[in-house]
């Protein structure tokens, strides 16, 4: 049963990653159509909240021992809010770490993450 859940997580994370890459590709194509091409220029475009949310969710789903399916992710102006129930404090801490390590995240609010009662 654990192998099935791990495989399901991997497939879901892969699907989210493909979707994220597709959205990023369309955004880059639109930017290139509107701007002159500059070689080796640093990007000044901020990372979008949608991109951050998708990346956090995909990384949570791909992370072992984190109930990524049970955690809701919302992002507003770079602030990620995690809500839902996790099995233990270690999962809560890992979810916070995953979210903090995503580019563009300015702060993570985990006040909506609760420990599931058993």
PDB file of C-alpha atoms in Angstrom:
ATOM      1  CA  UNK A   1       0.000   0.000   0.000  1.00  0.00           C
ATOM      2  CA  UNK A   2       2.888   2.365   0.808  1.00  0.00           C
ATOM      3  CA  UNK A   3       4.413   1.752  -2.653  1.00  0.00           C
ATOM      4  CA  UNK A   4       1.099   2.673  -4.282  1.00  0.00           C
ATOM      5  CA  UNK A   5       0.882   5.912  -2.290  1.00  0.00           C
ATOM      6  CA  UNK A   6       4.511   6.775  -3.095  1.00  0.00           C
ATOM      7  CA  UNK A   7       3.913   6.117  -6.794  1.00  0.00           C
ATOM      8  CA  UNK A   8       0.714   8.191  -6.729  1.00  0.00           C
ATOM      9  CA  UNK A   9       2.597  11.077  -5.106  1.00  0.00           C
ATOM     10  CA  UNK A  10       5.342  10.841  -7.699  1.00  0.00           C
ATOM     11  CA  UNK A  11       2.868  10.864 -10.575  1.00  0.00           C
ATOM     12  CA  UNK A  12       0.944  13.794  -9.112  1.00  0.00           C
ATOM     13  CA  UNK A  13       4.151  15.748  -8.505  1.00  0.00           C
ATOM     14  CA  UNK A  14       5.272  15.040 -12.082  1.00  0.00           C
ATOM     15  CA  UNK A  15       1.911  16.199 -13.467  1.00  0.00           C
ATOM     16  CA  UNK A  16       2.064  19.425 -11.453  1.00  0.00           C
ATOM     17  CA  UNK A  17       5.629  20.023 -12.601  1.00  0.00           C
ATOM     18  CA  UNK A  18       4.639  19.583 -16.256  1.00  0.00           C
ATOM     19  CA  UNK A  19       1.784  22.035 -15.746  1.00  0.00           C
ATOM     20  CA  UNK A  20       4.122  24.502 -14.076  1.00  0.00           C
ATOM     21  CA  UNK A  21       6.621  24.250 -16.915  1.00  0.00           C
ATOM     22  CA  UNK A  22       3.842  24.733 -19.457  1.00  0.00           C
ATOM     23  CA  UNK A  23       2.597  27.895 -17.744  1.00  0.00           C
ATOM     24  CA  UNK A  24       6.151  29.206 -17.400  1.00  0.00           C
ATOM     25  CA  UNK A  25       6.824  28.487 -21.077  1.00  0.00           C
ATOM     26  CA  UNK A  26       3.743  30.392 -22.209  1.00  0.00           C
ATOM     27  CA  UNK A  27       4.670  33.328 -19.984  1.00  0.00           C
ATOM     28  CA  UNK A  28       8.203  33.414 -21.327  1.00  0.00           C
ATOM     29  CA  UNK A  29       6.959  33.259 -24.916  1.00  0.00           C
ATOM     30  CA  UNK A  30       4.644  36.193 -24.286  1.00  0.00           C
ATOM     31  CA  UNK A  31       7.456  38.202 -22.683  1.00  0.00           C
ATOM     32  CA  UNK A  32       9.791  37.499 -25.592  1.00  0.00           C
ATOM     33  CA  UNK A  33       7.174  38.596 -28.104  1.00  0.00           C
ATOM     34  CA  UNK A  34       6.831  41.977 -26.364  1.00  0.00           C
ATOM     35  CA  UNK A  35      10.442  42.747 -25.510  1.00  0.00           C
ATOM     36  CA  UNK A  36      13.638  43.033 -27.502  1.00  0.00           C
ATOM     37  CA  UNK A  37      15.991  40.118 -26.929  1.00  0.00           C
ATOM     38  CA  UNK A  38      18.856  40.782 -24.542  1.00  0.00           C
ATOM     39  CA  UNK A  39      21.568  38.171 -24.139  1.00  0.00           C
ATOM     40  CA  UNK A  40      22.640  37.247 -20.583  1.00  0.00           C
ATOM     41  CA  UNK A  41      20.251  39.755 -18.981  1.00  0.00           C
ATOM     42  CA  UNK A  42      19.091  39.173 -15.409  1.00  0.00           C
ATOM     43  CA  UNK A  43      15.346  38.703 -15.043  1.00  0.00           C
ATOM     44  CA  UNK A  44      13.566  41.552 -13.315  1.00  0.00           C
ATOM     45  CA  UNK A  45      10.198  39.781 -13.421  1.00  0.00           C
ATOM     46  CA  UNK A  46       8.950  38.800  -9.967  1.00  0.00           C
ATOM     47  CA  UNK A  47       7.982  35.198  -9.405  1.00  0.00           C
ATOM     48  CA  UNK A  48       4.189  35.001  -9.537  1.00  0.00           C
ATOM     49  CA  UNK A  49       2.069  33.827  -6.624  1.00  0.00           C
ATOM     50  CA  UNK A  50       0.555  31.148  -8.856  1.00  0.00           C
ATOM     51  CA  UNK A  51       3.995  29.806  -9.719  1.00  0.00           C
ATOM     52  CA  UNK A  52       4.997  29.776  -6.033  1.00  0.00           C
ATOM     53  CA  UNK A  53       1.799  27.958  -5.002  1.00  0.00           C
ATOM     54  CA  UNK A  54       2.243  25.331  -7.718  1.00  0.00           C
ATOM     55  CA  UNK A  55       5.908  24.791  -6.905  1.00  0.00           C
ATOM     56  CA  UNK A  56       5.282  24.486  -3.145  1.00  0.00           C
ATOM     57  CA  UNK A  57       2.437  22.017  -3.709  1.00  0.00           C
ATOM     58  CA  UNK A  58       4.492  19.922  -6.151  1.00  0.00           C
ATOM     59  CA  UNK A  59       7.457  19.830  -3.767  1.00  0.00           C
ATOM     60  CA  UNK A  60       5.219  18.879  -0.824  1.00  0.00           C
ATOM     61  CA  UNK A  61       3.758  16.023  -2.863  1.00  0.00           C
ATOM     62  CA  UNK A  62       7.224  14.805  -3.819  1.00  0.00           C
ATOM     63  CA  UNK A  63       8.607  15.013  -0.264  1.00  0.00           C
ATOM     64  CA  UNK A  64       8.728  11.787   1.712  1.00  0.00           C
ATOM     65  CA  UNK A  65       6.905  11.710   5.056  1.00  0.00           C
ATOM     66  CA  UNK A  66       4.838  14.820   4.356  1.00  0.00           C
ATOM     67  CA  UNK A  67       1.096  14.540   3.788  1.00  0.00           C
ATOM     68  CA  UNK A  68       1.140  16.813   0.732  1.00  0.00           C
ATOM     69  CA  UNK A  69      -2.375  15.790  -0.242  1.00  0.00           C
ATOM     70  CA  UNK A  70      -3.685  17.075   3.102  1.00  0.00           C
ATOM     71  CA  UNK A  71      -1.976  20.480   2.963  1.00  0.00           C
ATOM     72  CA  UNK A  72      -3.608  23.426   1.202  1.00  0.00           C
ATOM     73  CA  UNK A  73      -1.250  26.084  -0.163  1.00  0.00           C
ATOM     74  CA  UNK A  74      -2.155  29.713  -0.868  1.00  0.00           C
ATOM     75  CA  UNK A  75       0.205  32.527  -1.831  1.00  0.00           C
ATOM     76  CA  UNK A  76      -0.408  36.276  -1.709  1.00  0.00           C
ATOM     77  CA  UNK A  77       2.441  38.683  -2.492  1.00  0.00           C
ATOM     78  CA  UNK A  78       5.025  35.982  -1.827  1.00  0.00           C
ATOM     79  CA  UNK A  79       3.562  35.010   1.555  1.00  0.00           C
ATOM     80  CA  UNK A  80       2.705  31.298   1.570  1.00  0.00           C
ATOM     81  CA  UNK A  81      -0.086  30.124   3.868  1.00  0.00           C
ATOM     82  CA  UNK A  82      -0.251  26.425   4.695  1.00  0.00           C
ATOM     83  CA  UNK A  83      -3.482  24.962   6.075  1.00  0.00           C
ATOM     84  CA  UNK A  84      -4.678  21.449   6.810  1.00  0.00           C
ATOM     85  CA  UNK A  85      -3.820  18.570   9.106  1.00  0.00           C
ATOM     86  CA  UNK A  86      -0.477  16.811   9.402  1.00  0.00           C
ATOM     87  CA  UNK A  87       0.332  13.664  11.371  1.00  0.00           C
ATOM     88  CA  UNK A  88       3.031  15.124  13.619  1.00  0.00           C
ATOM     89  CA  UNK A  89       5.303  18.074  14.383  1.00  0.00           C
ATOM     90  CA  UNK A  90       8.059  16.673  12.140  1.00  0.00           C
ATOM     91  CA  UNK A  91       5.707  16.825   9.112  1.00  0.00           C
ATOM     92  CA  UNK A  92       4.727  20.385  10.014  1.00  0.00           C
ATOM     93  CA  UNK A  93       8.388  21.396  10.273  1.00  0.00           C
ATOM     94  CA  UNK A  94       9.247  19.698   6.962  1.00  0.00           C
ATOM     95  CA  UNK A  95       6.325  21.403   5.180  1.00  0.00           C
ATOM     96  CA  UNK A  96       7.573  24.769   6.461  1.00  0.00           C
ATOM     97  CA  UNK A  97      11.109  23.998   5.283  1.00  0.00           C
ATOM     98  CA  UNK A  98       9.900  22.957   1.813  1.00  0.00           C
ATOM     99  CA  UNK A  99       7.867  26.159   1.416  1.00  0.00           C
ATOM    100  CA  UNK A 100      10.678  28.417   2.681  1.00  0.00           C
ATOM    101  CA  UNK A 101      13.110  27.006   0.116  1.00  0.00           C
ATOM    102  CA  UNK A 102      11.013  28.008  -2.910  1.00  0.00           C
ATOM    103  CA  UNK A 103      12.219  31.002  -4.913  1.00  0.00           C
ATOM    104  CA  UNK A 104      10.066  34.079  -4.379  1.00  0.00           C
ATOM    105  CA  UNK A 105       8.702  33.061  -0.972  1.00  0.00           C
ATOM    106  CA  UNK A 106       9.040  35.973   1.449  1.00  0.00           C
ATOM    107  CA  UNK A 107       7.353  34.376   4.464  1.00  0.00           C
ATOM    108  CA  UNK A 108       5.525  31.172   5.410  1.00  0.00           C
ATOM    109  CA  UNK A 109       2.474  31.178   7.700  1.00  0.00           C
ATOM    110  CA  UNK A 110       1.822  27.750   9.211  1.00  0.00           C
ATOM    111  CA  UNK A 111      -0.779  28.851  11.773  1.00  0.00           C
ATOM    112  CA  UNK A 112      -3.419  26.944   9.788  1.00  0.00           C
ATOM    113  CA  UNK A 113      -1.524  23.642   9.982  1.00  0.00           C
ATOM    114  CA  UNK A 114      -2.859  21.461  12.771  1.00  0.00           C
ATOM    115  CA  UNK A 115      -1.717  18.173  14.189  1.00  0.00           C
ATOM    116  CA  UNK A 116      -4.198  15.429  13.354  1.00  0.00           C
ATOM    117  CA  UNK A 117      -5.584  13.678  16.418  1.00  0.00           C
ATOM    118  CA  UNK A 118      -5.310   9.910  16.333  1.00  0.00           C
TER     119      UNK A 118
END
